[in-house]
mmCIF file of C-alpha atoms in Angstrom:
data_model
loop_
_atom_site.group_PDB
_atom_site.id
_atom_site.type_symbol
_atom_site.label_atom_id
_atom_site.label_comp_id
_atom_site.label_asym_id
_atom_site.label_seq_id
_atom_site.Cartn_x
_atom_site.Cartn_y
_atom_site.Cartn_z
ATOM 1 C CA UNK A 1 -17.064 24.782 184.741
ATOM 2 C CA UNK A 2 -20.040 27.106 184.867
ATOM 3 C CA UNK A 3 -18.832 30.264 183.181
ATOM 4 C CA UNK A 4 -22.136 32.065 183.557
ATOM 5 C CA UNK A 5 -21.751 32.270 187.323
ATOM 6 C CA UNK A 6 -18.124 33.361 186.980
ATOM 7 C CA UNK A 7 -19.091 36.061 184.484
ATOM 8 C CA UNK A 8 -21.818 37.369 186.773
ATOM 9 C CA UNK A 9 -19.433 37.420 189.745
ATOM 10 C CA UNK A 10 -16.729 39.297 187.844
ATOM 11 C CA UNK A 11 -19.233 41.829 186.486
ATOM 12 C CA UNK A 12 -20.726 42.573 189.887
ATOM 13 C CA UNK A 13 -17.323 42.616 191.616
ATOM 14 C CA UNK A 14 -15.687 45.075 189.246
ATOM 15 C CA UNK A 15 -18.821 47.215 189.284
ATOM 16 C CA UNK A 16 -18.721 47.243 193.068
ATOM 17 C CA UNK A 17 -15.112 48.480 193.024
ATOM 18 C CA UNK A 18 -16.068 51.283 190.654
ATOM 19 C CA UNK A 19 -19.148 52.290 192.630
ATOM 20 C CA UNK A 20 -17.316 52.085 195.944
ATOM 21 C CA UNK A 21 -14.334 54.197 194.920
ATOM 22 C CA UNK A 22 -16.507 56.723 193.084
ATOM 23 C CA UNK A 23 -19.033 57.156 195.882
ATOM 24 C CA UNK A 24 -16.239 57.369 198.437
ATOM 25 C CA UNK A 25 -14.614 60.255 196.573
ATOM 26 C CA UNK A 26 -17.916 62.088 196.213
ATOM 27 C CA UNK A 27 -18.989 61.750 199.828
ATOM 28 C CA UNK A 28 -15.538 62.570 201.210
ATOM 29 C CA UNK A 29 -15.432 65.817 199.259
ATOM 30 C CA UNK A 30 -18.948 66.624 200.423
ATOM 31 C CA UNK A 31 -18.019 66.036 204.053
ATOM 32 C CA UNK A 32 -14.984 68.269 203.591
ATOM 33 C CA UNK A 33 -17.160 70.975 202.088
ATOM 34 C CA UNK A 34 -19.685 70.769 204.914
ATOM 35 C CA UNK A 35 -16.878 70.971 207.457
ATOM 36 C CA UNK A 36 -15.653 74.147 205.840
ATOM 37 C CA UNK A 37 -19.075 75.803 205.517
ATOM 38 C CA UNK A 38 -21.770 74.243 207.697
ATOM 39 C CA UNK A 39 -24.454 76.625 206.490
ATOM 40 C CA UNK A 40 -24.384 75.191 202.963
ATOM 41 C CA UNK A 41 -24.868 71.637 204.276
ATOM 42 C CA UNK A 42 -28.263 71.020 202.675
ATOM 43 C CA UNK A 43 -27.236 72.247 199.227
ATOM 44 C CA UNK A 44 -24.058 70.161 199.367
ATOM 45 C CA UNK A 45 -26.066 67.131 200.466
ATOM 46 C CA UNK A 46 -28.462 67.520 197.540
ATOM 47 C CA UNK A 47 -25.557 67.768 195.103
ATOM 48 C CA UNK A 48 -24.002 64.693 196.697
ATOM 49 C CA UNK A 49 -27.113 62.615 196.070
ATOM 50 C CA UNK A 50 -27.236 63.748 192.452
ATOM 51 C CA UNK A 51 -23.554 62.863 192.051
ATOM 52 C CA UNK A 52 -24.031 59.421 193.605
ATOM 53 C CA UNK A 53 -26.973 58.764 191.301
ATOM 54 C CA UNK A 54 -24.929 59.631 188.234
ATOM 55 C CA UNK A 55 -21.828 57.679 189.259
ATOM 56 C CA UNK A 56 -23.763 54.542 190.174
ATOM 57 C CA UNK A 57 -25.454 54.127 186.777
ATOM 58 C CA UNK A 58 -22.801 52.024 185.078
ATOM 59 C CA UNK A 59 -22.059 49.691 188.033
ATOM 60 C CA UNK A 60 -25.777 49.063 188.444
ATOM 61 C CA UNK A 61 -26.121 48.326 184.736
ATOM 62 C CA UNK A 62 -23.245 45.885 185.304
ATOM 63 C CA UNK A 63 -25.229 44.232 188.123
ATOM 64 C CA UNK A 64 -28.269 43.807 185.846
ATOM 65 C CA UNK A 65 -26.037 42.270 183.157
ATOM 66 C CA UNK A 66 -24.672 39.986 185.878
ATOM 67 C CA UNK A 67 -28.221 38.892 186.762
ATOM 68 C CA UNK A 68 -28.924 38.222 183.102
ATOM 69 C CA UNK A 69 -25.803 36.087 182.833
ATOM 70 C CA UNK A 70 -26.554 34.291 186.097
ATOM 71 C CA UNK A 71 -30.162 33.392 185.410
ATOM 72 C CA UNK A 72 -29.855 32.269 181.824
ATOM 73 C CA UNK B 1 -36.323 33.258 188.032
ATOM 74 C CA UNK B 2 -39.847 34.434 187.318
ATOM 75 C CA UNK B 3 -41.185 34.785 183.847
ATOM 76 C CA UNK B 4 -43.552 37.570 182.974
ATOM 77 C CA UNK B 5 -46.884 37.040 181.202
ATOM 78 C CA UNK B 6 -46.090 38.353 177.748
ATOM 79 C CA UNK B 7 -48.837 38.248 175.156
ATOM 80 C CA UNK B 8 -47.983 38.635 171.515
ATOM 81 C CA UNK B 9 -50.489 40.824 169.686
ATOM 82 C CA UNK B 10 -49.875 41.684 166.048
ATOM 83 C CA UNK B 11 -46.145 41.266 166.431
ATOM 84 C CA UNK B 12 -45.867 43.382 169.580
ATOM 85 C CA UNK B 13 -44.894 41.808 172.887
ATOM 86 C CA UNK B 14 -47.226 43.166 175.565
ATOM 87 C CA UNK B 15 -46.324 42.474 179.170
ATOM 88 C CA UNK B 16 -49.593 42.129 181.086
ATOM 89 C CA UNK B 17 -47.968 42.624 184.499
ATOM 90 C CA UNK B 18 -46.438 45.915 183.366
ATOM 91 C CA UNK B 19 -49.823 47.139 182.118
ATOM 92 C CA UNK B 20 -51.553 46.247 185.379
ATOM 93 C CA UNK B 21 -48.766 47.912 187.374
ATOM 94 C CA UNK B 22 -48.767 51.122 185.321
ATOM 95 C CA UNK B 23 -52.539 51.362 185.628
ATOM 96 C CA UNK B 24 -52.507 50.863 189.393
ATOM 97 C CA UNK B 25 -49.654 53.333 189.839
ATOM 98 C CA UNK B 26 -51.349 55.994 187.726
ATOM 99 C CA UNK B 27 -54.640 55.553 189.609
ATOM 100 C CA UNK B 28 -52.924 55.799 193.010
ATOM 101 C CA UNK B 29 -50.990 58.932 192.008
ATOM 102 C CA UNK B 30 -54.121 60.559 190.631
ATOM 103 C CA UNK B 31 -56.166 59.704 193.726
ATOM 104 C CA UNK B 32 -53.482 61.077 196.071
ATOM 105 C CA UNK B 33 -53.263 64.293 194.068
ATOM 106 C CA UNK B 34 -57.035 64.805 193.913
ATOM 107 C CA UNK B 35 -57.594 63.984 197.579
ATOM 108 C CA UNK B 36 -54.904 66.481 198.569
ATOM 109 C CA UNK B 37 -56.642 69.392 196.882
ATOM 110 C CA UNK B 38 -60.131 68.678 198.186
ATOM 111 C CA UNK B 39 -61.472 71.304 200.619
ATOM 112 C CA UNK B 40 -58.473 73.569 200.387
ATOM 113 C CA UNK B 41 -58.137 75.876 203.366
ATOM 114 C CA UNK B 42 -55.628 78.557 204.285
ATOM 115 C CA UNK B 43 -56.359 78.687 208.022
ATOM 116 C CA UNK B 44 -56.950 75.018 208.683
ATOM 117 C CA UNK B 45 -55.149 72.848 206.148
ATOM 118 C CA UNK B 46 -55.606 69.107 206.327
ATOM 119 C CA UNK B 47 -52.564 66.878 206.730
ATOM 120 C CA UNK B 48 -52.662 65.776 203.121
ATOM 121 C CA UNK B 49 -52.866 69.380 201.961
ATOM 122 C CA UNK B 50 -49.831 70.224 204.073
ATOM 123 C CA UNK B 51 -47.938 67.302 202.615
ATOM 124 C CA UNK B 52 -48.829 68.245 199.041
ATOM 125 C CA UNK B 53 -47.807 71.863 199.676
ATOM 126 C CA UNK B 54 -44.449 70.597 200.931
ATOM 127 C CA UNK B 55 -44.028 68.460 197.797
ATOM 128 C CA UNK B 56 -44.881 71.386 195.509
ATOM 129 C CA UNK B 57 -42.416 73.657 197.293
ATOM 130 C CA UNK B 58 -39.750 70.973 197.173
ATOM 131 C CA UNK B 59 -40.198 70.497 193.420
ATOM 132 C CA UNK B 60 -40.200 74.250 192.916
ATOM 133 C CA UNK B 61 -36.926 74.729 194.793
ATOM 134 C CA UNK B 62 -35.422 71.770 192.928
ATOM 135 C CA UNK B 63 -36.259 73.306 189.571
ATOM 136 C CA UNK B 64 -35.095 76.718 190.803
ATOM 137 C CA UNK B 65 -31.643 75.296 191.407
ATOM 138 C CA UNK B 66 -31.290 74.735 187.668
ATOM 139 C CA UNK B 67 -32.960 77.762 186.123
ATOM 140 C CA UNK B 68 -33.779 81.355 187.136
ATOM 141 C CA UNK B 69 -36.753 81.536 189.504
ATOM 142 C CA UNK B 70 -38.991 83.545 187.203
ATOM 143 C CA UNK B 71 -38.817 80.813 184.511
ATOM 144 C CA UNK B 72 -39.767 77.958 186.811
ATOM 145 C CA UNK B 73 -43.545 77.987 186.719
ATOM 146 C CA UNK B 74 -44.285 76.140 183.419
ATOM 147 C CA UNK B 75 -42.240 73.131 184.528
ATOM 148 C CA UNK B 76 -43.602 72.598 188.041
ATOM 149 C CA UNK B 77 -46.454 70.432 186.722
ATOM 150 C CA UNK B 78 -44.027 68.233 184.805
ATOM 151 C CA UNK B 79 -41.726 67.930 187.801
ATOM 152 C CA UNK B 80 -44.572 67.078 190.169
ATOM 153 C CA UNK B 81 -45.967 64.406 187.842
ATOM 154 C CA UNK B 82 -42.581 62.790 187.306
ATOM 155 C CA UNK B 83 -41.559 62.698 190.933
ATOM 156 C CA UNK B 84 -44.902 61.455 192.275
ATOM 157 C CA UNK B 85 -45.496 58.870 189.552
ATOM 158 C CA UNK B 86 -41.957 57.477 189.717
ATOM 159 C CA UNK B 87 -41.918 57.379 193.528
ATOM 160 C CA UNK B 88 -45.270 55.568 193.724
ATOM 161 C CA UNK B 89 -44.168 53.218 190.928
ATOM 162 C CA UNK B 90 -40.912 52.381 192.684
ATOM 163 C CA UNK B 91 -42.746 51.507 195.894
ATOM 164 C CA UNK B 92 -45.369 49.326 194.226
ATOM 165 C CA UNK B 93 -43.311 46.140 193.920
ATOM 166 C CA UNK B 94 -42.096 46.110 197.532
ATOM 167 C CA UNK B 95 -44.976 45.003 199.757
ATOM 168 C CA UNK B 96 -46.044 41.830 197.919
ATOM 169 C CA UNK B 97 -45.852 39.828 194.735
ATOM 170 C CA UNK B 98 -48.356 37.663 192.906
ATOM 171 C CA UNK B 99 -46.813 34.544 191.411
ATOM 172 C CA UNK B 100 -48.668 31.707 189.721
ATOM 173 C CA UNK B 101 -47.281 28.393 188.595
ATOM 174 C CA UNK B 102 -47.853 26.883 185.211
ATOM 175 C CA UNK B 103 -47.458 23.140 184.818
ATOM 176 C CA UNK B 104 -48.815 22.858 181.308
ATOM 177 C CA UNK B 105 -48.106 24.794 178.159
ATOM 178 C CA UNK B 106 -50.192 27.961 177.863
ATOM 179 C CA UNK B 107 -50.273 29.034 174.258
ATOM 180 C CA UNK B 108 -51.636 32.563 174.571
ATOM 181 C CA UNK B 109 -48.903 33.421 177.051
ATOM 182 C CA UNK B 110 -46.222 32.000 174.846
ATOM 183 C CA UNK B 111 -45.213 29.278 177.301
ATOM 184 C CA UNK B 112 -44.264 26.380 175.112
ATOM 185 C CA UNK B 113 -43.206 22.869 176.032
ATOM 186 C CA UNK B 114 -39.600 23.800 175.359
ATOM 187 C CA UNK B 115 -39.639 26.541 177.999
ATOM 188 C CA UNK B 116 -41.370 24.208 180.479
ATOM 189 C CA UNK B 117 -38.631 21.653 180.043
ATOM 190 C CA UNK B 118 -35.926 24.259 180.445
ATOM 191 C CA UNK B 119 -37.275 25.165 183.871
ATOM 192 C CA UNK B 120 -37.744 21.605 185.041
ATOM 193 C CA UNK B 121 -41.425 21.023 184.433
ATOM 194 C CA UNK B 122 -43.037 24.071 185.979
ATOM 195 C CA UNK B 123 -42.748 27.753 185.297
ATOM 196 C CA UNK B 124 -43.408 30.628 187.697
ATOM 197 C CA UNK B 125 -45.268 33.607 186.311
ATOM 198 C CA UNK B 126 -45.082 36.930 188.109
ATOM 199 C CA UNK B 127 -48.200 39.056 187.743
ATOM 200 C CA UNK B 128 -47.197 41.983 189.962
ATOM 201 C CA UNK B 129 -44.078 44.128 189.958
ATOM 202 C CA UNK B 130 -43.047 47.751 190.016
ATOM 203 C CA UNK B 131 -43.830 49.295 186.635
ATOM 204 C CA UNK B 132 -40.400 50.920 186.648
ATOM 205 C CA UNK B 133 -38.788 47.487 186.922
ATOM 206 C CA UNK B 134 -39.595 47.093 183.233
ATOM 207 C CA UNK B 135 -37.286 48.694 180.675
ATOM 208 C CA UNK B 136 -40.216 49.557 178.417
ATOM 209 C CA UNK B 137 -41.808 51.790 181.082
ATOM 210 C CA UNK B 138 -38.604 53.652 181.931
ATOM 211 C CA UNK B 139 -37.742 53.944 178.249
ATOM 212 C CA UNK B 140 -41.188 55.437 177.690
ATOM 213 C CA UNK B 141 -40.574 58.030 180.402
ATOM 214 C CA UNK B 142 -37.115 58.804 179.003
ATOM 215 C CA UNK B 143 -38.576 59.141 175.513
ATOM 216 C CA UNK B 144 -41.125 61.668 176.767
ATOM 217 C CA UNK B 145 -38.314 63.656 178.391
ATOM 218 C CA UNK B 146 -36.192 63.438 175.241
ATOM 219 C CA UNK B 147 -38.979 64.740 173.012
ATOM 220 C CA UNK B 148 -39.782 67.518 175.493
ATOM 221 C CA UNK B 149 -36.172 68.676 175.819
ATOM 222 C CA UNK B 150 -35.570 68.967 172.097
ATOM 223 C CA UNK B 151 -38.974 70.418 171.317
ATOM 224 C CA UNK B 152 -38.532 73.098 173.993
ATOM 225 C CA UNK B 153 -34.984 73.761 172.864
ATOM 226 C CA UNK B 154 -36.039 74.281 169.277
ATOM 227 C CA UNK B 155 -39.070 76.337 170.181
ATOM 228 C CA UNK B 156 -37.701 78.634 172.883
ATOM 229 C CA UNK B 157 -34.035 78.932 172.172
ATOM 230 C CA UNK B 158 -33.450 77.859 168.599
ATOM 231 C CA UNK B 159 -30.242 79.666 167.717
ATOM 232 C CA UNK B 160 -28.297 78.723 170.807
ATOM 233 C CA UNK B 161 -29.735 75.220 170.872
ATOM 234 C CA UNK B 162 -28.382 74.479 167.385
ATOM 235 C CA UNK B 163 -25.176 76.355 168.101
ATOM 236 C CA UNK B 164 -24.390 74.324 171.201
ATOM 237 C CA UNK B 165 -23.898 71.206 169.093
ATOM 238 C CA UNK B 166 -20.810 72.837 167.583
ATOM 239 C CA UNK B 167 -19.338 74.216 170.755
ATOM 240 C CA UNK B 168 -16.596 74.678 171.837
ATOM 241 C CA UNK B 169 -15.192 73.707 168.396
ATOM 242 C CA UNK B 170 -16.933 72.390 165.271
ATOM 243 C CA UNK B 171 -15.203 69.022 165.404
ATOM 244 C CA UNK B 172 -16.831 68.348 168.779
ATOM 245 C CA UNK B 173 -20.063 67.619 166.881
ATOM 246 C CA UNK B 174 -19.828 63.783 167.113
ATOM 247 C CA UNK B 175 -19.137 64.026 170.840
ATOM 248 C CA UNK B 176 -22.127 66.300 171.347
ATOM 249 C CA UNK B 177 -24.275 63.881 169.345
ATOM 250 C CA UNK B 178 -23.157 61.003 171.556
ATOM 251 C CA UNK B 179 -23.987 63.119 174.595
ATOM 252 C CA UNK B 180 -27.451 63.801 173.195
ATOM 253 C CA UNK B 181 -28.103 60.078 172.729
ATOM 254 C CA UNK B 182 -26.528 59.133 176.054
ATOM 255 C CA UNK B 183 -28.773 61.362 178.136
ATOM 256 C CA UNK B 184 -32.142 59.615 177.633
ATOM 257 C CA UNK B 185 -30.476 56.185 177.457
ATOM 258 C CA UNK B 186 -28.834 56.629 180.847
ATOM 259 C CA UNK B 187 -32.033 58.116 182.277
ATOM 260 C CA UNK B 188 -33.966 55.001 181.318
ATOM 261 C CA UNK B 189 -31.257 52.512 182.275
ATOM 262 C CA UNK B 190 -30.518 54.122 185.641
ATOM 263 C CA UNK B 191 -34.105 53.920 186.859
ATOM 264 C CA UNK B 192 -34.684 50.447 185.401
ATOM 265 C CA UNK B 193 -31.467 48.917 186.751
ATOM 266 C CA UNK B 194 -31.909 50.321 190.267
ATOM 267 C CA UNK B 195 -35.471 49.113 190.715
ATOM 268 C CA UNK B 196 -35.010 45.809 188.865
ATOM 269 C CA UNK B 197 -31.897 44.892 190.862
ATOM 270 C CA UNK B 198 -33.810 45.663 194.058
ATOM 271 C CA UNK B 199 -36.636 43.337 193.062
ATOM 272 C CA UNK B 200 -34.331 40.501 192.026
ATOM 273 C CA UNK B 201 -32.604 40.791 195.375
ATOM 274 C CA UNK B 202 -35.957 40.570 197.173
ATOM 275 C CA UNK B 203 -36.647 37.350 195.248
ATOM 276 C CA UNK B 204 -33.187 36.050 196.180
ATOM 277 C CA UNK B 205 -33.640 36.889 199.885
ATOM 278 C CA UNK B 206 -37.015 35.145 199.841
ATOM 279 C CA UNK B 207 -35.238 31.974 198.777
ATOM 280 C CA UNK B 208 -33.565 31.924 202.211
ATOM 281 C CA UNK B 209 -36.890 31.318 203.919
ATOM 282 C CA UNK B 210 -37.468 32.290 207.561
ATOM 283 C CA UNK B 211 -33.814 33.118 208.152
ATOM 284 C CA UNK B 212 -34.027 35.880 205.570
ATOM 285 C CA UNK B 213 -36.675 37.947 207.372
ATOM 286 C CA UNK B 214 -34.300 40.480 209.047
ATOM 287 C CA UNK B 215 -32.429 40.830 205.752
ATOM 288 C CA UNK B 216 -35.725 41.407 203.987
ATOM 289 C CA UNK B 217 -36.742 44.134 206.425
ATOM 290 C CA UNK B 218 -33.425 45.927 206.026
ATOM 291 C CA UNK B 219 -33.450 45.566 202.257
ATOM 292 C CA UNK B 220 -37.013 46.811 201.898
ATOM 293 C CA UNK B 221 -36.171 49.873 203.989
ATOM 294 C CA UNK B 222 -33.183 50.547 201.760
ATOM 295 C CA UNK B 223 -35.348 50.020 198.675
ATOM 296 C CA UNK B 224 -37.756 52.736 199.821
ATOM 297 C CA UNK B 225 -34.780 55.070 200.144
ATOM 298 C CA UNK B 226 -33.459 54.099 196.717
ATOM 299 C CA UNK B 227 -36.919 54.567 195.192
ATOM 300 C CA UNK B 228 -37.154 58.092 196.583
ATOM 301 C CA UNK B 229 -33.632 58.994 195.456
ATOM 302 C CA UNK B 230 -34.200 57.663 191.937
ATOM 303 C CA UNK B 231 -37.479 59.568 191.583
ATOM 304 C CA UNK B 232 -35.765 62.768 192.710
ATOM 305 C CA UNK B 233 -32.796 62.123 190.434
ATOM 306 C CA UNK B 234 -34.963 61.522 187.356
ATOM 307 C CA UNK B 235 -36.840 64.755 188.018
ATOM 308 C CA UNK B 236 -33.818 66.925 188.610
ATOM 309 C CA UNK B 237 -31.939 65.541 185.615
ATOM 310 C CA UNK B 238 -34.988 66.223 183.433
ATOM 311 C CA UNK B 239 -35.006 69.812 184.672
ATOM 312 C CA UNK B 240 -31.252 70.169 184.112
ATOM 313 C CA UNK B 241 -31.596 68.945 180.516
ATOM 314 C CA UNK B 242 -34.539 71.263 179.863
ATOM 315 C CA UNK B 243 -32.609 74.137 181.389
ATOM 316 C CA UNK B 244 -29.525 73.385 179.283
ATOM 317 C CA UNK B 245 -31.504 73.171 176.049
ATOM 318 C CA UNK B 246 -34.153 75.837 176.446
ATOM 319 C CA UNK B 247 -33.034 78.371 178.997
ATOM 320 C CA UNK B 248 -29.367 78.283 179.790
ATOM 321 C CA UNK B 249 -27.746 80.080 176.874
ATOM 322 C CA UNK B 250 -30.503 82.619 176.606
ATOM 323 C CA UNK B 251 -29.863 83.548 180.229
ATOM 324 C CA UNK B 252 -26.149 83.931 179.570
ATOM 325 C CA UNK B 253 -26.858 86.655 177.035
ATOM 326 C CA UNK B 254 -28.723 88.704 179.604
ATOM 327 C CA UNK B 255 -25.543 89.373 181.545
#
């Protein structure tokens, strides 16, 4: 059984769950905030992108580790 | 999976493709910047001048969201360089790639018979990639930011900079140390992982052949977006760290 492929799949899958749930929370709160105060939409959008960038670091590192496991 | 042409010189591993890519990216950024400020005109600005003015104002407002407006000016040059260099670098690996095949051992590139056998007789060497798809380039950028943040903190704001390691309580010192190490490490890894994963996925989609063309178009469009976001994120996080170390506490005392 090829454990490298399984390891890569598990790493990417769990990372995807983390990124998905985290980004969903961030964007949903941003949408709520924009709905409350439409005039601050651009500032909220900027903060949302910064938040997404910070939250997605560890899942993306997980994806790179998955690639390393998959290709060697 | 492509190998990169790594030459070993005096014990250091030098990646030729990364050097070529950094050089090209720096030249392109420099040329864009110099062309934009040629023949400056207030009444009749050229399109490139308009674009560069927009970029400067964007960077200025970005930095102003982290520190008081009257302190912004010294850092606009740093912000502009970072965002333009990283954005151009992120885009460099998207349009094309240059891959050569090696069927025999090449000693000066470190391709031995053992590696040839591992890959089934022939090895693919990639000579072109985004410079930021290499951990050494992003680590270099993060190192520059790290040195800048602590140098500015010690120079401009020494008392509060040293004090903030022991806040809110003295036993938080190990946690603050970990935070200090984590900041440049995550800066480097974030940029590297985003761009590298994008490039590996392009290589994977190319393996599909003709069927993969719509996927490739969509993925390249998304990669441009990701490249822009990551350049912006690197810049604004640099400014936030500088503001926290050099400006933040000093500003609090003015209240």
